[in-house]
Amino acid sequence: IRVPMRAITLHASANEPPLRVYDTTGPYTDPEATPNIRVGLPRHRTAWIVGRGDVAPVDGGAERPQGTAPDDHENPEPAFPRRHRPLRAWGDGSVTQRAYARRGIVTPEMEFAAIRETMGRAAAKDADHENGGGTRDGQTFGAAIPDVITPAFVRDEIAAGRAILPANINHPELEPMVIGRNFLVKINANIGTAMTQSSIAEEVDKMVWAIRWGADTVMDLSTGRDIHATREWILRNSPVPVGTVPLYQALETVGGVAEDLSWEVYRDTLIEQAEQGVDYVTIHAGLRLPFLPLTTERVTGIVSRGGSIMAKWCLAHHRESFLYEHFADICDILRAYDIGVSLGDGLRPGSIADANDRAQFAELETLGALTRIAWERDVQVMIEGPGHVPLHKIKINMDKQLQTCGEAPFYTLGPLTTDIAPGYDHITSAIGAALIGWFGCAMLCYVTPKEHLGLPDRDDVKTGVIAYKIAAHAADLAKGHPAARARDDAISRARFEFRWRDQFALALDPETAARFHDQTLPEEGRKSAHFCSMCGPKYCAMRISGEAHKAAAEGLARMAATFQDAGGQLYPPRETAADLAR
Ligand code: IRN
Ligand code: FE2
């Protein structure tokens, strides 16, 4: 098994081995060496999938379902050349990672994900977290991470439903990863919302751009024309799990009229996407007809796209949601391909005023019941969460989710901790995301600066991803993930020793760090200067303290001893000083 990881090489003077970090970029690591997207990525998982002996080509080995080959569309790009035969489980079989895990099997996917989590080595744990990071001041936090994340641990977390490994058998290009609160906090970037303006190649480009900055999964939320072809291109070129909301395409199929949706249209859409290789799907099955009256008093009503579509359907027919009624049938489809279900939060609050209201929690309880139905059918489950929630109401969301949904992974959109900063909602939401990540949220759906205002462009995608990498990493540090702190320590040493290039290389966004530095001190020689332009050479605290440290390290100790021997109060007694040093 070959597992991707990035090694950041440091200057010789650092006297440190290269720092290994988690890498989501697949073969797109080097911007200069981008693979040919018309060929698609190598299908290295095929041997694992076929080797299990429990899948076969769909009926007749049809090359492509539904007569929706990309070539049938007027497409600004040439037709995608790769032809693969979609697979599914034999008969009624389960080919899910959950089914294998429950049978005690460690799959290559699990091993891959385990190695990735700690980059092949167990980093020293922060002393604060010796007891697993589970409790603080009598409060229980959501994580109990072992020092070494083994493949067996990944298996056990999946079997318990506490983690999912989204990996459709028709997405062999995937580099497997695991989502759960006892692993690194993951982030998702949404792409594909601008189908009217953008070409298919541009959508692939957005995916590549998002993973280059660290997105762990992408969701293709495309609407409009060429929806099937776009998804095909993204999947064949994506090393990260791809999620979708099949309801969006189903709505497209019925001409955008929500009332015309039906179970049959939805089912066919789901199968079409399953055969293409979608790894997880958002299904808003917890939004039930009886909950709709609970939203009438809200300030912002229903803000979920999928939720509003289903609400409209339920009201128009005055019937219970077909997603709710057919949920078991949906699971039978999902398990034949190993698609994870992400139970949608159609009733999430869209404002601080609506946070934690009855509508939201009624839906959450329903998601708990649906989780059990999915688990009985071996389907991997995660639960989507809010939305807009003020800081003091976030913890109850996490606690309630763990309790009602049997500890299935939580996947939240932010939450935004205030409504007053349009244009900066990557920040209002990253604050909430960091907090809920610390409390045990497994994946954070990014929010870009354009939230509530418009469609994100490239820069917005990058800004959103970086904001969420910060939130996720801050949570990983607090949770005591064994691989989290090494990077902070390495960059701090580089900073203190004025290894500017190392500081840039270790940064989440090296380009911006280098550019900001160069804006004030562009000369090449300044890359080794023992000060920055913030304070200048005379007032640089790091420089002054570094020099003082070196010169006085010995002298200080001697002086302290002298003072103590003389009964001086300036320094703590020797034993205390020794304690402090430890
Ligand atoms: C995540 C948590 N709650 C919602 N999300 C994401 O929001 C969901 O996965 C999807 O990518 C996006 C839009 O969902 P709605 O508005 O259709 O619910
Ligand atoms: Fe919002």
XYZ file of C-alpha atoms and ligand atoms in Angstrom:
601
model
C 0.000 0.000 0.000
C 1.365 3.351 -1.046
C 0.022 6.260 0.972
C 0.443 9.927 0.027
C 2.057 12.330 2.420
C 3.962 15.547 1.977
C 7.449 16.067 3.333
C 8.415 19.667 4.079
C 12.190 19.928 3.855
C 13.779 22.420 6.231
C 17.013 24.381 6.033
C 20.151 22.486 7.005
C 20.676 24.816 9.965
C 17.400 23.563 11.479
C 18.975 20.187 11.995
C 15.538 18.570 11.758
C 14.265 15.824 9.469
C 11.653 16.863 6.887
C 8.225 17.318 8.494
C 5.625 14.938 7.142
C 2.112 16.317 6.808
C -1.243 14.968 5.656
C -1.714 15.585 1.968
C -5.002 15.859 0.082
C -3.617 16.948 -3.262
C -3.381 13.555 -4.956
C -1.296 13.854 -8.125
C -1.923 17.611 -8.286
C 0.705 18.492 -5.679
C 2.967 20.271 -8.118
C 0.980 22.969 -9.938
C 3.406 22.701 -12.878
C 2.850 18.972 -13.320
C -0.948 18.775 -13.515
C -2.087 15.467 -14.996
C -4.127 15.345 -18.185
C -7.727 15.493 -16.978
C -8.965 13.839 -20.178
C -7.211 10.645 -19.176
C -8.333 10.563 -15.552
C -6.401 9.351 -12.537
C -4.971 5.852 -12.157
C -7.535 3.420 -10.756
C -5.367 1.948 -8.037
C -8.323 0.725 -5.954
C -9.684 -1.552 -8.660
C -7.588 -4.528 -7.565
C -8.802 -4.167 -3.971
C -12.454 -3.871 -4.989
C -12.488 -6.673 -7.499
C -10.227 -8.796 -5.325
C -12.898 -9.023 -2.642
C -14.915 -11.115 -5.071
C -18.273 -9.601 -4.173
C -18.972 -7.207 -7.041
C -19.983 -7.602 -10.668
C -20.733 -5.243 -13.555
C -24.308 -3.935 -13.475
C -26.830 -5.819 -15.631
C -25.378 -6.691 -18.970
C -22.207 -4.889 -18.079
C -23.647 -1.725 -19.577
C -20.950 0.793 -20.089
C -23.044 3.667 -18.871
C -26.449 3.951 -17.235
C -29.485 5.865 -18.399
C -28.330 6.850 -21.851
C -26.779 9.964 -20.444
C -23.307 9.565 -21.836
C -21.461 12.841 -21.728
C -21.070 12.717 -25.491
C -24.838 13.047 -25.855
C -24.703 16.558 -24.554
C -23.567 19.602 -26.354
C -20.384 19.959 -24.515
C -17.814 22.684 -24.809
C -15.132 20.062 -24.151
C -14.429 16.829 -26.027
C -16.248 13.778 -24.705
C -14.661 12.090 -21.738
C -12.814 9.154 -23.250
C -12.664 6.699 -20.388
C -15.165 3.908 -20.396
C -15.559 1.883 -17.280
C -18.129 -0.728 -16.414
C -19.982 0.311 -13.290
C -19.941 -2.289 -10.560
C -22.343 -3.173 -7.818
C -22.699 -5.833 -5.169
C -23.724 -9.313 -6.169
C -27.435 -9.833 -5.495
C -28.436 -8.319 -2.166
C -24.911 -8.205 -0.836
C -23.256 -5.564 1.275
C -19.986 -4.227 -0.025
C -19.685 -1.450 2.504
C -16.680 -0.717 4.668
C -19.111 -0.984 7.582
C -20.080 -4.523 6.598
C -16.431 -5.580 6.350
C -15.568 -3.864 9.611
C -18.397 -5.644 11.394
C -17.075 -8.940 10.104
C -13.710 -8.056 11.618
C -12.023 -7.441 8.295
C -9.397 -4.722 7.888
C -9.655 -3.602 4.268
C -6.776 -1.989 2.364
C -8.869 1.200 2.443
C -8.851 1.124 6.254
C -5.124 0.497 6.363
C -4.538 3.344 3.930
C -6.649 5.744 6.006
C -4.919 4.691 9.234
C -1.414 5.293 7.878
C -2.534 8.672 6.576
C -3.841 9.827 9.925
C -0.442 9.850 11.610
C 1.734 9.994 8.488
C 3.169 6.587 9.184
C 4.602 7.454 12.555
C 3.248 8.104 15.985
C 4.130 11.647 16.886
C 4.787 12.385 20.511
C 1.611 13.362 22.245
C 1.211 16.625 24.039
C 1.586 15.976 27.755
C -1.815 17.600 28.307
C -3.400 14.813 26.389
C -1.831 11.793 27.983
C -5.228 10.541 28.977
C -6.613 10.640 25.497
C -7.911 14.180 25.531
C -11.309 12.976 26.628
C -11.994 15.106 29.662
C -11.168 18.628 30.823
C -12.196 20.070 34.156
C -14.805 17.405 34.648
C -16.424 18.151 31.293
C -16.595 15.427 28.750
C -15.369 16.279 25.319
C -16.063 14.168 22.321
C -12.729 12.586 21.518
C -10.721 9.631 22.762
C -7.841 9.371 20.360
C -5.184 6.715 20.829
C -1.473 7.524 20.584
C -1.132 5.348 17.535
C -3.939 5.092 15.006
C -3.846 1.515 13.759
C -5.823 -0.076 10.912
C -7.670 -2.127 13.538
C -8.679 1.063 15.326
C -10.070 2.466 12.068
C -12.004 -0.775 11.563
C -13.420 -0.699 15.085
C -14.539 2.932 14.788
C -16.296 2.157 11.496
C -17.921 -0.959 12.950
C -19.175 1.077 15.909
C -20.651 3.677 13.545
C -18.408 6.382 15.019
C -16.562 6.811 11.736
C -17.176 6.430 8.026
C -14.847 5.712 5.137
C -16.677 7.014 2.068
C -15.500 4.928 -0.894
C -17.896 3.982 -3.676
C -16.796 0.823 -5.476
C -17.091 2.854 -8.697
C -14.586 5.448 -7.552
C -11.340 3.466 -7.846
C -9.330 6.675 -8.255
C -9.973 7.486 -4.596
C -7.287 7.901 -1.924
C -9.266 6.626 1.084
C -9.736 8.717 4.219
C -11.748 8.344 7.376
C -14.242 10.742 8.972
C -14.891 10.441 12.691
C -14.298 12.339 15.882
C -11.351 10.175 16.910
C -9.474 11.166 13.775
C -8.245 14.427 12.255
C -11.106 16.866 11.744
C -11.892 16.924 8.024
C -13.177 19.742 5.857
C -15.435 19.746 2.810
C -15.475 22.298 -0.001
C -18.581 22.745 -2.137
C -18.027 23.282 -5.844
C -20.096 23.287 -8.996
C -22.730 25.835 -8.197
C -22.222 27.976 -11.262
C -23.181 25.741 -14.137
C -24.624 28.477 -16.251
C -21.324 30.262 -16.530
C -18.725 27.608 -16.097
C -17.429 24.877 -18.337
C -16.754 21.344 -17.267
C -12.987 21.821 -17.294
C -13.459 24.776 -14.980
C -15.349 22.618 -12.509
C -12.526 20.079 -12.471
C -10.185 22.973 -11.954
C -12.192 24.121 -8.917
C -11.944 20.635 -7.418
C -8.171 20.612 -7.975
C -7.880 24.082 -6.499
C -9.878 23.126 -3.398
C -7.831 19.997 -2.660
C -4.587 21.834 -3.329
C -5.358 24.020 -0.313
C -6.440 21.080 1.792
C -10.091 20.152 1.229
C -10.578 16.534 2.377
C -13.733 16.014 0.335
C -15.572 17.995 -2.301
C -19.284 18.148 -2.906
C -20.419 18.662 -6.467
C -23.549 20.754 -6.136
C -23.928 21.333 -9.866
C -27.286 22.231 -11.283
C -28.239 23.025 -14.845
C -27.047 21.424 -18.064
C -24.281 18.811 -18.360
C -24.768 17.782 -14.771
C -23.948 14.128 -15.455
C -20.899 14.871 -17.596
C -19.549 17.383 -15.110
C -19.784 14.866 -12.315
C -18.126 12.219 -14.470
C -15.135 14.449 -15.109
C -14.847 15.404 -11.477
C -15.038 11.795 -10.300
C -12.549 10.446 -12.810
C -10.082 13.102 -11.716
C -10.726 13.286 -7.980
C -8.461 11.614 -5.418
C -10.812 12.756 -2.611
C -14.328 11.509 -1.855
C -17.001 13.257 -3.894
C -20.379 14.005 -2.342
C -23.578 15.187 -4.009
C -27.163 16.104 -3.231
C -29.068 13.860 -5.698
C -32.249 15.836 -5.055
C -30.787 18.751 -7.012
C -30.411 16.632 -10.140
C -33.828 15.030 -9.616
C -35.337 18.528 -9.538
C -33.532 19.320 -12.769
C -35.035 16.198 -14.343
C -38.584 17.401 -13.582
C -37.893 20.834 -14.982
C -37.372 22.557 -11.670
C -40.936 21.983 -10.458
C -40.662 20.545 -6.945
C -44.252 19.254 -6.937
C -43.441 17.030 -9.913
C -40.790 15.085 -8.038
C -41.520 11.459 -7.268
C -39.845 8.517 -5.604
C -39.240 6.934 -9.020
C -37.436 9.984 -10.409
C -35.381 10.243 -7.251
C -34.499 6.547 -7.231
C -33.298 6.593 -10.842
C -31.176 9.657 -10.173
C -29.617 8.020 -7.163
C -28.759 4.856 -9.125
C -27.274 6.918 -11.943
C -24.996 8.738 -9.492
C -24.197 5.505 -7.640
C -22.963 3.911 -10.829
C -20.787 6.902 -11.596
C -18.995 6.545 -8.285
C -20.342 9.221 -5.945
C -18.926 8.449 -2.485
C -21.525 10.064 -0.259
C -24.905 11.703 -0.716
C -26.868 14.230 1.270
C -30.415 12.990 1.794
C -32.916 15.279 3.505
C -35.025 12.399 4.785
C -35.475 13.783 8.277
C -37.608 16.713 7.196
C -41.122 15.395 7.815
C -44.489 16.897 7.022
C -45.501 17.284 10.695
C -42.405 19.430 11.394
C -43.250 22.109 8.867
C -45.630 24.051 11.137
C -42.728 24.395 13.585
C -40.938 26.643 11.091
C -43.654 29.249 10.584
C -42.569 31.417 13.507
C -38.963 31.433 12.444
C -37.137 34.575 11.431
C -35.518 32.885 8.439
C -37.798 29.909 7.717
C -36.167 27.041 5.840
C -32.724 27.942 4.470
C -31.599 24.532 3.257
C -31.916 24.140 -0.497
C -32.792 20.452 -0.285
C -34.989 21.123 2.710
C -37.016 23.780 0.931
C -37.529 21.524 -2.101
C -38.860 18.712 0.106
C -40.995 21.100 2.155
C -42.582 22.373 -1.013
C -43.293 18.834 -2.197
C -44.780 17.780 1.162
C -47.039 20.830 1.323
C -48.147 20.624 -2.307
C -49.233 16.999 -1.911
C -49.942 17.229 1.772
C -48.068 13.974 2.092
C -45.214 12.597 4.135
C -41.807 12.966 2.452
C -41.012 10.205 -0.045
C -37.418 10.299 1.161
C -38.589 9.461 4.674
C -41.032 6.795 3.540
C -38.560 5.138 1.175
C -35.507 5.468 3.368
C -34.990 1.712 3.682
C -35.192 1.363 -0.121
C -32.653 4.161 -0.437
C -30.310 2.293 1.904
C -30.601 -0.858 -0.196
C -29.290 1.113 -3.162
C -26.534 2.805 -1.171
C -25.134 -0.415 0.256
C -24.859 -2.065 -3.148
C -22.211 0.528 -4.064
C -20.975 1.559 -0.642
C -22.212 5.121 -0.712
C -22.213 6.865 2.634
C -25.382 8.676 3.580
C -25.073 12.182 4.961
C -28.443 12.794 6.572
C -29.337 16.339 5.567
C -30.363 19.081 7.962
C -33.219 20.523 5.944
C -34.474 22.364 9.019
C -31.161 23.827 10.167
C -31.424 27.328 11.597
C -30.545 30.103 9.156
C -30.186 32.789 11.792
C -29.058 33.263 15.370
C -32.713 33.790 16.288
C -33.708 30.331 15.056
C -30.811 28.362 16.569
C -31.686 25.234 18.545
C -35.422 25.591 17.991
C -38.009 22.813 18.043
C -37.988 22.339 14.281
C -34.228 21.785 14.244
C -34.227 19.292 17.085
C -37.331 17.445 15.867
C -35.464 16.782 12.647
C -32.313 15.758 14.540
C -34.259 13.150 16.485
C -35.649 11.781 13.236
C -32.109 11.582 11.861
C -31.282 9.409 14.864
C -34.052 6.980 13.942
C -32.928 6.941 10.307
C -29.352 6.256 11.409
C -30.489 2.950 12.912
C -32.304 1.976 9.717
C -29.151 2.672 7.697
C -26.899 0.818 10.131
C -29.142 -2.262 10.034
C -28.507 -2.294 6.305
C -24.746 -1.837 6.686
C -24.814 1.712 5.282
C -22.272 4.185 6.632
C -23.903 7.279 8.119
C -23.009 10.819 9.061
C -25.326 13.559 10.279
C -25.475 17.088 8.902
C -25.786 19.975 11.315
C -26.226 23.717 11.463
C -26.044 26.475 10.309
C -26.278 29.632 12.418
C -25.660 29.068 16.146
C -24.273 31.508 18.748
C -21.229 30.264 20.676
C -23.085 29.443 23.875
C -25.559 27.213 22.036
C -22.992 25.146 20.130
C -22.066 22.542 22.727
C -25.661 21.416 23.188
C -25.807 20.718 19.455
C -22.839 18.392 19.651
C -24.021 16.636 22.807
C -27.531 16.153 21.473
C -26.252 14.840 18.168
C -24.018 12.244 19.816
C -26.835 11.165 22.057
C -29.669 10.989 19.530
C -27.668 9.603 16.623
C -25.713 6.891 18.415
C -22.377 8.728 18.004
C -22.527 8.749 14.196
C -20.086 11.399 12.883
C -21.386 14.966 12.875
C -20.798 17.157 9.798
C -21.702 20.799 10.250
C -21.979 23.871 8.053
C -19.891 26.235 10.186
C -21.814 27.090 12.351
C -21.890 30.856 11.868
C -21.662 32.447 15.295
C -23.243 35.779 14.312
C -25.331 37.097 11.430
C -23.844 40.587 11.180
C -20.805 40.143 8.955
C -21.775 39.335 5.373
C -18.553 39.346 3.375
C -16.728 37.726 6.289
C -18.806 34.637 6.923
C -15.758 32.391 6.470
C -14.673 34.010 9.760
C -18.037 34.097 11.577
C -18.365 30.410 10.759
C -14.766 29.250 11.283
C -15.091 30.422 14.881
C -18.065 28.120 15.398
C -16.431 25.365 13.368
C -13.303 25.360 15.550
C -15.420 25.095 18.674
C -17.677 22.315 17.465
C -14.652 20.510 16.031
C -13.077 20.558 19.468
C -16.304 19.223 20.969
C -16.226 16.285 18.562
C -17.592 17.330 15.185
C -15.952 15.088 12.579
C -16.197 17.179 9.421
C -16.685 20.876 8.761
C -18.390 22.134 5.609
C -16.605 25.280 4.555
C -18.242 28.665 4.118
C -16.680 31.213 1.787
C -16.605 35.009 2.077
C -19.353 35.104 -0.585
C -21.862 33.217 1.608
C -25.279 34.935 1.473
C -23.971 37.259 -1.250
C -22.914 35.480 -4.422
C -21.027 32.650 -6.061
C -17.510 32.020 -4.801
C -14.656 32.488 -7.254
C -11.219 30.879 -7.037
C -9.950 33.260 -4.386
C -13.070 32.747 -2.288
C -12.656 28.974 -2.476
C -9.067 29.294 -1.290
C -9.990 31.702 1.506
C -12.784 29.402 2.652
C -10.591 26.310 2.605
C -7.759 28.000 4.520
C -10.187 29.386 7.129
C -11.504 25.857 7.631
C -8.049 24.266 7.750
C -7.328 26.662 10.595
C -10.558 25.732 12.396
C -9.964 22.003 11.906
C -6.339 22.171 12.994
C -7.159 24.275 16.049
C -9.665 21.591 16.994
C -7.125 18.806 16.368
C -4.655 20.496 18.713
C -7.285 20.810 21.420
C -8.475 17.223 20.933
C -4.915 15.985 21.270
C -4.599 14.301 17.893
C -1.132 12.709 18.022
C -0.054 14.147 14.661
C -1.358 17.679 15.082
C 1.235 19.559 17.100
C 4.428 18.712 15.257
C 3.751 21.360 12.620
C 3.104 24.124 15.168
C 6.299 23.302 16.987
C 8.322 23.186 13.780
C 7.038 26.544 12.567
C 7.608 28.122 15.976
C 11.215 26.973 16.004
C 11.660 28.328 12.492
C 10.153 31.648 13.571
C 12.353 31.969 16.628
C 15.458 31.094 14.648
C 14.566 33.453 11.783
C 14.451 30.673 9.216
C 12.061 32.650 7.044
C 11.900 30.163 4.185
C 11.100 27.356 6.596
C 8.381 29.467 8.133
C 6.812 29.983 4.707
C 7.161 26.331 3.746
C 5.497 25.157 6.933
C 2.615 27.627 6.591
C -0.873 26.586 5.424
C -0.574 29.227 2.724
C 3.129 29.641 1.934
C 2.471 31.980 -0.985
C 0.639 34.565 1.090
C 3.120 34.360 3.951
C 6.049 34.918 1.582
C 4.261 37.704 -0.267
C 3.435 39.593 2.929
C 7.019 39.306 4.079
C 8.354 40.434 0.702
C 5.990 43.390 0.494
C 8.023 45.129 3.162
C 11.418 43.457 2.828
C 11.714 42.318 -0.781
C 15.507 41.980 -0.941
C 16.699 38.415 -1.130
C 19.052 38.902 1.826
C 16.089 39.642 4.099
C 15.064 35.982 3.903
C 17.782 35.350 6.465
C 17.454 38.628 8.381
C 17.129 38.228 12.112
C 14.147 40.564 12.286
C 11.052 41.350 10.298
C 9.569 44.643 9.190
C 6.883 44.548 11.858
C 9.181 45.813 14.595
C 12.468 46.382 12.784
C 15.820 45.181 14.094
C 15.916 47.209 17.301
C 12.532 46.261 18.661
C 12.325 42.636 17.587
C 11.305 40.730 20.703
C 12.336 37.382 19.275
C 15.742 38.721 18.323
C 16.315 40.379 21.671
C 15.137 37.435 23.698
C 17.024 35.004 21.468
C 20.263 36.899 21.996
C 19.612 37.326 25.690
C 18.869 33.654 25.951
C 22.062 32.538 24.348
C 24.315 34.976 26.129
C 22.719 34.623 29.505
C 21.534 31.058 29.702
C 24.473 30.094 31.798
C 24.901 33.384 33.567
C 21.248 33.504 34.622
C 21.392 30.126 36.279
C 24.505 31.138 38.169
C 22.973 34.437 39.253
C 19.778 32.710 40.396
C 21.753 30.304 42.517
C 23.650 33.157 44.099
C 20.466 35.043 44.937
C 18.746 31.995 46.338
C 21.701 31.134 48.493
C 21.507 34.655 49.846
C 17.823 34.148 50.708
C 16.663 36.453 47.904
C 13.005 36.572 46.893
C 13.523 37.501 43.271
C 13.720 33.910 42.058
C 11.592 30.966 43.156
C 13.248 28.386 45.423
C 15.367 25.853 43.588
C 12.843 22.997 43.772
C 10.095 25.202 42.338
C 12.369 26.418 39.602
C 13.154 22.835 38.687
C 9.422 22.067 38.623
C 8.738 25.027 36.405
C 11.456 24.009 34.015
C 9.837 20.625 33.727
C -23.369 20.429 5.708
C -23.990 20.424 6.907
N -25.197 20.915 6.747
C -25.351 21.232 5.441
N -24.223 20.918 4.807
C -23.957 21.073 3.364
O -24.631 22.180 2.809
C -24.446 19.915 2.550
O -23.585 18.815 2.667
C -24.420 20.491 1.161
O -23.131 20.469 0.642
C -24.784 21.961 1.403
C -26.157 22.378 0.947
O -27.147 21.682 1.622
P -28.702 22.072 1.566
O -28.812 23.562 1.537
O -29.314 21.454 0.343
O -29.242 21.468 2.827
Fe -26.888 31.317 6.240
